[in-house]
XYZ file of C-alpha atoms in Angstrom:
508
model
C -140.767 -21.938 179.448
C -142.869 -22.967 176.435
C -140.892 -22.912 173.204
C -143.487 -20.956 171.254
C -143.276 -18.101 173.793
C -139.471 -18.051 173.615
C -139.484 -17.995 169.830
C -142.082 -15.207 169.563
C -140.216 -13.171 172.179
C -137.002 -13.682 170.222
C -138.767 -12.677 167.019
C -140.228 -9.538 168.559
C -136.902 -8.328 169.913
C -135.144 -9.192 166.658
C -137.789 -7.266 164.724
C -137.351 -4.199 166.932
C -133.553 -4.357 166.829
C -133.441 -4.820 163.046
C -135.763 -1.874 162.421
C -133.955 0.257 165.012
C -130.629 -0.347 163.327
C -132.047 0.852 160.027
C -132.160 4.330 161.577
C -129.133 4.352 163.895
C -126.179 4.058 161.445
C -127.047 7.221 159.563
C -127.214 9.146 162.825
C -123.764 7.882 163.873
C -121.889 8.886 160.737
C -123.882 11.611 159.021
C -123.511 13.819 162.098
C -119.723 13.877 161.635
C -120.000 14.390 157.869
C -122.301 17.373 158.440
C -119.898 18.724 161.071
C -116.998 18.470 158.599
C -119.023 20.281 155.933
C -119.995 23.049 158.343
C -116.374 23.374 159.477
C -115.397 24.036 155.856
C -118.155 26.652 155.631
C -117.022 28.406 158.818
C -113.372 28.329 157.711
C -113.920 29.501 154.111
C -117.071 31.611 154.510
C -118.264 30.089 151.214
C -122.091 30.127 151.273
C -122.186 27.119 148.965
C -120.875 24.998 151.851
C -123.624 26.409 154.076
C -126.237 25.194 151.570
C -124.545 21.805 151.362
C -124.421 21.550 155.155
C -128.089 22.471 155.590
C -129.177 19.945 152.956
C -127.472 17.006 154.643
C -128.400 18.312 158.101
C -132.087 18.195 157.164
C -131.768 14.558 156.111
C -129.917 13.847 159.370
C -132.770 15.428 161.362
C -135.473 13.373 159.622
C -133.615 10.154 160.361
C -132.832 11.199 163.957
C -136.457 11.961 164.836
C -137.869 8.682 163.526
C -135.040 6.549 164.893
C -135.673 7.656 168.483
C -139.109 5.987 168.488
C -137.797 2.472 167.823
C -134.997 2.853 170.373
C -137.382 3.742 173.194
C -139.592 0.730 172.430
C -136.597 -1.599 172.508
C -135.609 -0.467 176.006
C -139.152 -1.044 177.306
C -139.130 -4.572 175.889
C -136.456 -5.537 178.407
C -139.050 -5.008 181.134
C -142.087 -6.425 179.383
C -140.671 -9.454 177.561
C -137.397 -10.150 179.381
C -138.280 -9.661 183.035
C -136.212 -12.620 184.275
C -133.214 -11.310 182.397
C -133.762 -7.777 183.733
C -133.958 -9.077 187.294
C -130.843 -11.240 186.897
C -128.656 -8.435 185.465
C -130.550 -5.222 186.162
C -127.860 -3.852 188.495
C -125.286 -4.074 185.699
C -127.245 -3.735 182.500
C -129.235 -0.764 183.793
C -126.190 1.375 184.598
C -124.911 1.920 181.034
C -128.455 2.542 179.791
C -129.023 5.084 182.586
C -125.786 6.908 181.743
C -126.816 6.862 178.095
C -130.146 8.462 178.965
C -128.828 11.067 181.382
C -125.650 12.203 179.647
C -125.447 11.236 176.016
C -129.093 11.500 174.989
C -129.527 14.733 176.981
C -126.461 16.279 175.368
C -127.438 15.040 171.923
C -131.006 16.351 172.146
C -130.099 19.725 173.647
C -127.545 20.650 171.022
C -129.682 19.143 168.265
C -132.170 21.966 168.850
C -129.399 24.576 168.556
C -127.979 22.877 165.481
C -131.251 22.609 163.619
C -133.033 25.802 164.694
C -130.074 27.992 165.634
C -128.924 29.173 162.188
C -128.590 32.999 162.346
C -129.686 32.927 166.026
C -126.353 31.988 167.567
C -122.787 32.745 166.473
C -121.156 30.662 163.744
C -118.700 29.266 166.242
C -121.347 28.188 168.737
C -123.470 26.697 165.986
C -120.504 24.709 164.714
C -119.740 23.562 168.267
C -123.349 22.411 168.626
C -123.129 20.401 165.397
C -119.974 18.642 166.567
C -121.526 17.955 169.994
C -124.592 16.391 168.364
C -122.285 14.093 166.381
C -120.266 13.215 169.486
C -123.429 12.779 171.573
C -124.899 10.346 169.036
C -121.774 8.233 169.282
C -121.727 8.447 173.087
C -125.278 7.077 173.081
C -124.029 4.160 171.041
C -121.085 3.664 173.411
C -123.249 2.992 176.480
C -125.692 0.776 174.621
C -122.871 -1.262 173.105
C -121.142 -1.555 176.480
C -124.355 -3.152 177.746
C -124.475 -5.460 174.744
C -120.776 -6.276 175.096
C -121.386 -7.316 178.698
C -124.045 -9.783 177.530
C -121.483 -11.286 175.142
C -118.709 -11.366 177.748
C -119.971 -10.815 181.324
C -117.239 -9.318 183.524
C -116.957 -6.962 186.492
C -119.740 -8.515 188.547
C -120.477 -11.028 191.289
C -123.570 -13.153 191.740
C -125.465 -12.469 194.963
C -127.346 -15.669 195.897
C -129.445 -13.784 198.475
C -131.098 -11.681 195.780
C -130.457 -14.001 192.802
C -128.952 -11.031 190.987
C -125.609 -10.184 189.454
C -124.153 -7.044 191.043
C -121.477 -4.815 189.591
C -118.144 -5.195 191.369
C -115.955 -3.155 189.030
C -117.436 -0.445 186.808
C -114.229 -0.101 184.784
C -114.077 -3.817 183.991
C -117.522 -3.465 182.430
C -116.748 -0.260 180.522
C -113.262 -1.249 179.391
C -114.063 -4.854 178.536
C -112.158 -5.662 175.314
C -115.330 -7.184 173.875
C -117.332 -4.018 174.589
C -114.629 -1.765 173.143
C -114.223 -3.787 169.955
C -118.005 -4.041 169.561
C -118.370 -0.261 169.942
C -115.609 0.552 167.468
C -116.787 -1.953 164.872
C -120.431 -0.894 165.154
C -119.803 2.836 164.840
C -117.397 2.028 161.990
C -120.229 0.318 160.113
C -122.437 3.341 160.806
C -119.798 5.663 159.339
C -119.526 3.537 156.199
C -123.309 3.485 155.722
C -123.433 7.256 156.141
C -120.674 7.687 153.573
C -122.531 5.378 151.173
C -125.664 7.464 151.728
C -123.822 10.691 150.866
C -122.086 9.396 147.749
C -125.238 7.541 146.644
C -127.541 10.568 146.932
C -124.858 12.779 145.369
C -124.603 10.295 142.493
C -128.362 10.500 141.972
C -128.219 14.306 141.857
C -125.390 14.163 139.293
C -127.276 11.627 137.186
C -130.268 13.985 137.231
C -128.050 16.982 136.430
C -129.214 18.722 139.605
C -126.886 20.881 141.746
C -123.986 19.068 140.123
C -121.133 21.106 141.585
C -122.434 20.850 145.159
C -123.173 17.160 144.668
C -119.560 16.567 143.555
C -118.207 18.399 146.588
C -120.488 16.321 148.828
C -119.316 13.196 147.053
C -115.653 13.993 147.674
C -116.345 14.490 151.407
C -118.426 11.302 151.534
C -115.918 9.162 149.617
C -112.974 10.412 151.699
C -114.872 9.768 154.915
C -115.949 6.362 153.605
C -112.464 5.315 152.522
C -110.916 6.212 155.880
C -113.700 4.597 157.900
C -113.660 1.457 155.713
C -110.027 0.934 156.663
C -110.976 1.584 160.295
C -113.803 -0.957 159.911
C -111.362 -3.608 158.714
C -109.056 -3.025 161.691
C -111.913 -3.021 164.214
C -113.378 -6.118 162.541
C -110.072 -7.903 162.960
C -110.045 -7.129 166.691
C -113.717 -8.052 167.000
C -113.059 -11.475 165.430
C -110.074 -11.935 167.750
C -112.291 -11.299 170.774
C -114.905 -13.728 169.448
C -112.199 -16.392 169.139
C -111.117 -15.827 172.745
C -114.527 -15.518 174.388
C -117.101 -17.159 172.077
C -115.354 -19.961 170.152
C -118.667 -21.626 169.253
C -119.690 -18.468 167.418
C -116.391 -18.390 165.526
C -116.828 -22.014 164.458
C -120.392 -21.262 163.284
C -119.222 -18.160 161.373
C -117.019 -20.417 159.275
C -119.228 -23.531 159.381
C -116.280 -25.402 160.869
C -117.150 -28.781 162.402
C -113.652 -30.185 162.905
C -110.949 -28.034 164.428
C -107.490 -27.683 162.923
C -104.326 -25.648 162.808
C -103.592 -23.297 159.896
C -107.336 -22.943 159.398
C -108.475 -21.016 156.353
C -111.510 -18.846 155.589
C -113.953 -19.774 152.859
C -113.891 -16.844 150.422
C -116.633 -18.327 148.243
C -118.639 -21.410 149.135
C -121.906 -23.054 150.121
C -122.663 -25.156 153.186
C -123.880 -28.707 152.771
C -127.439 -28.571 154.212
C -127.205 -32.245 155.214
C -124.149 -31.721 157.414
C -124.768 -32.150 161.154
C -122.801 -32.967 164.295
C -123.871 -36.568 163.923
C -122.649 -37.471 160.429
C -119.515 -37.450 158.278
C -121.009 -35.566 155.338
C -118.687 -32.973 153.763
C -119.158 -29.518 155.305
C -119.356 -27.607 152.022
C -120.960 -28.270 148.642
C -118.063 -26.267 147.206
C -115.559 -23.816 148.606
C -112.673 -21.586 147.664
C -110.526 -21.134 150.752
C -107.981 -18.502 151.775
C -105.295 -20.561 153.593
C -104.332 -19.675 157.192
C -106.783 -16.755 157.252
C -109.053 -17.984 160.078
C -106.154 -18.872 162.389
C -104.657 -15.466 161.667
C -107.960 -13.623 162.099
C -108.950 -15.415 165.289
C -105.620 -15.705 167.100
C -103.175 -13.540 165.092
C -101.129 -16.690 164.490
C -101.243 -18.659 161.219
C -100.444 -21.884 163.104
C -103.101 -21.443 165.816
C -105.592 -24.230 166.442
C -109.181 -23.170 165.723
C -111.717 -25.323 167.541
C -114.548 -26.790 165.497
C -118.110 -27.437 166.628
C -117.319 -31.099 167.296
C -114.442 -30.097 169.605
C -116.646 -27.671 171.506
C -119.655 -29.964 171.815
C -117.954 -33.300 172.487
C -114.676 -31.977 173.929
C -111.068 -32.410 172.813
C -108.783 -33.663 175.554
C -105.641 -33.243 173.466
C -106.346 -29.537 172.973
C -107.683 -29.068 176.517
C -111.243 -28.257 175.402
C -113.960 -29.205 177.896
C -117.053 -30.904 176.458
C -120.464 -29.267 176.669
C -121.681 -32.322 178.573
C -119.154 -31.652 181.347
C -120.133 -27.988 181.422
C -123.792 -28.957 181.708
C -122.931 -31.233 184.635
C -121.084 -28.384 186.376
C -124.007 -26.059 185.634
C -126.444 -28.441 187.274
C -124.161 -28.603 190.324
C -124.271 -24.800 190.455
C -128.071 -24.722 190.242
C -128.428 -27.377 192.930
C -125.984 -25.504 195.159
C -127.981 -22.315 194.646
C -131.173 -24.097 195.709
C -129.405 -25.678 198.673
C -128.129 -22.249 199.734
C -131.629 -20.741 199.672
C -133.085 -23.721 201.588
C -130.326 -23.487 204.201
C -130.861 -19.744 204.628
C -134.598 -20.281 204.997
C -134.057 -22.544 208.013
C -131.097 -20.425 209.260
C -128.601 -23.273 208.772
C -125.528 -21.058 208.281
C -123.000 -23.896 208.094
C -124.826 -25.590 205.216
C -125.345 -22.217 203.547
C -121.589 -21.519 203.572
C -120.827 -24.911 202.032
C -123.508 -24.491 199.375
C -122.277 -20.996 198.536
C -118.717 -22.264 198.104
C -119.939 -24.959 195.696
C -121.980 -22.382 193.804
C -119.018 -20.033 193.427
C -116.797 -22.883 192.274
C -119.201 -23.750 189.443
C -120.693 -20.310 188.766
C -118.885 -19.953 185.418
C -121.105 -22.775 184.098
C -124.341 -21.628 185.778
C -126.287 -21.217 182.532
C -125.298 -24.636 181.194
C -127.372 -26.194 183.972
C -130.522 -25.143 182.105
C -129.508 -26.881 178.850
C -130.914 -30.300 178.031
C -128.202 -31.732 175.767
C -124.685 -30.804 174.541
C -125.887 -29.932 171.031
C -127.922 -27.068 172.494
C -124.798 -24.872 172.573
C -124.655 -24.768 168.759
C -126.318 -21.717 167.131
C -127.987 -21.810 163.690
C -124.874 -22.498 161.608
C -126.223 -21.646 158.149
C -127.610 -18.224 159.107
C -124.437 -17.295 160.980
C -122.150 -18.530 158.179
C -123.913 -16.738 155.319
C -124.433 -13.522 157.312
C -120.728 -13.376 158.136
C -119.635 -13.922 154.541
C -122.168 -11.463 153.119
C -120.929 -8.835 155.595
C -117.273 -9.381 154.670
C -117.937 -9.449 150.914
C -119.951 -6.231 150.989
C -117.387 -4.508 153.212
C -114.701 -5.317 150.646
C -116.878 -3.917 147.844
C -117.451 -0.654 149.749
C -113.697 -0.102 150.137
C -113.205 -0.475 146.373
C -116.207 1.756 145.642
C -115.032 4.604 147.887
C -111.539 4.520 146.371
C -112.947 4.520 142.824
C -115.455 7.306 143.486
C -112.840 9.462 145.197
C -110.424 9.004 142.289
C -113.014 9.816 139.623
C -114.465 12.758 141.560
C -111.058 14.378 142.018
C -109.125 13.309 138.919
C -111.771 12.763 136.248
C -115.209 14.046 135.231
C -117.272 11.599 137.270
C -120.530 12.527 135.566
C -119.226 10.603 132.521
C -119.033 7.364 134.534
C -122.711 6.530 134.806
C -122.147 2.893 135.799
C -120.075 4.019 138.795
C -122.721 6.595 139.754
C -125.481 3.972 139.563
C -123.332 1.546 141.564
C -122.890 4.214 144.250
C -126.647 4.807 144.360
C -127.543 1.121 144.610
C -124.889 0.517 147.233
C -126.942 2.479 149.797
C -129.216 -0.506 150.604
C -126.199 -2.824 150.472
C -124.693 -0.888 153.384
C -127.752 -1.619 155.511
C -127.733 -5.274 154.474
C -124.078 -5.552 155.562
C -124.809 -3.935 158.940
C -127.845 -6.121 159.630
C -125.827 -9.186 158.621
C -123.197 -8.153 161.180
C -125.813 -7.982 163.921
C -127.157 -11.398 162.901
C -123.639 -12.814 163.306
C -123.317 -11.154 166.720
C -126.721 -12.159 168.104
C -127.726 -15.369 166.310
C -124.161 -16.623 166.566
C -124.251 -16.494 170.381
C -127.462 -18.479 170.764
C -128.695 -20.079 172.988
C -127.389 -17.412 175.352
C -129.038 -14.221 176.560
C -125.936 -13.789 178.739
C -122.976 -15.832 177.590
C -122.665 -19.016 179.699
C -124.866 -17.640 182.500
C -128.430 -17.431 181.205
C -130.005 -19.063 178.141
C -132.724 -17.197 176.279
C -135.384 -19.675 177.385
C -134.798 -18.708 181.023
C -134.521 -14.957 180.359
C -137.968 -14.539 178.865
C -140.996 -13.257 180.815
C -143.629 -15.877 181.595
C -146.544 -14.260 179.815
C -149.047 -15.471 177.278
C -147.484 -16.168 173.890
C -150.655 -14.748 172.332
C -149.855 -11.347 173.831
C -146.372 -11.486 172.364
C -147.739 -12.502 168.964
C -150.228 -9.617 168.954
C -147.617 -7.046 169.933
C -145.186 -8.521 167.387
C -147.589 -7.759 164.559
C -148.475 -4.366 166.040
C -144.797 -3.419 166.121
C -144.268 -4.845 162.635
C -147.002 -2.579 161.269
C -145.815 0.434 163.302
C -142.145 0.092 162.356
C -142.968 -0.527 158.706
C -145.137 2.606 158.706
C -142.291 4.580 160.293
C -139.848 3.267 157.711
C -142.174 4.105 154.823
C -142.735 7.564 156.326
C -138.990 8.145 156.598
C -138.312 7.001 153.048
C -141.125 9.198 151.698
C -140.008 12.287 153.609
C -136.382 11.648 152.691
C -137.048 11.144 148.978
C -139.238 14.252 148.850
C -136.516 16.284 150.523
C -133.799 14.833 148.284
C -135.852 15.505 145.150
C -135.814 19.213 146.019
C -132.043 19.188 145.584
C -129.365 20.966 147.564
C -130.449 24.445 146.491
C -134.021 23.904 147.631
C -133.653 20.925 149.930
C -133.560 22.645 153.301
């Protein structure tokens, strides 16, 4: 497949995914925050909490409506731009997306109508139930989508059928309960909760700075900061498990996250540092221009053992016999054997030579774990863009640490002090809203760029997954989507800011 087509297809999907995830996080977390606020209203009967709930619910609805558009486009792109991929895994990848559409999205949309339009039309209890079901439904939607993504990172629960050239699901529960899928789901919704909490405390801070609806803004801030503090701790725990799964299933990604070329025991994490741009697999240049390292942290994070050996890129590309690490060259050789066996099987079946077909199938199954490596040209092809993965990972971690401190500080000042006197903290809360999105996008860059060149880990590289269409068509649609998504984002920001400027008293 021509490289320009692959790169434009990559760019188009990345563009769609990045824009889509600007809308998704708020839906994941704000739904629960609104449900908590409405629960307080139902329990206390205090009409102030009803006004607070309706204000944040309106902002939730604006974000929900615009976010749906980008999600639908992304699903269609699997068919238009990734037809080979869709054929190869459609029997597995399609199932979670179908469940998402039938159950979660249906449930979410149905009760959304009751939640948004049902005030004073249904009982308080049923309305509250609807609000909670919308929040749960939003997260169930994420579950099925992230199960599908988790399978791409760690394909399990399937067998390859050489007669149809497709992977077929052999165990539904292996796919759903894959540790990679579970950790990915928990970490992703955790980041959505933190962004939602940042949104609530940031907007509340703006209202306090403007002297608008101050009491209701403070109450919103306390809910947001409490929710943010709890979910930040949850995010740290889920991040730890996510990194552990990366170490077990995608060691090349882990090495790229830390810019580690040479493996070692008691490996540390660079807390502050810069990669040497001249460093490659083929020279002895120092890896970092400067670094401040936390000792043992990477061994502990990756393997929950401070003495664990963490493989570097050189180990994974060239192999390390002492540590039992197979070289990429050997994997490529096994992959080519698998591809040749697959071809031999099809040829034998075509001439009804069953004996040869059985032998070829046995060879294919023996080397199937390396199937995708057969498409690679050289061992270095298994290495993702190290700089982008390294900096994205460290930006994500640094910002996540800042959010934990911010939530704790805001919660303390909002409950124990007069927070309106701490203007620097209020401004920090406001300007941390975009930082939350930057952290989340950085996390996705680590997850997706860090696993290149694979569309499906070890089984299908991106260059094979792409649809063989004109690169010009992909370029045109890339720019069309760029304009469309940017317009949607501008529209959302304008509608949101107009609604927020009305304040809680008039903002619903």
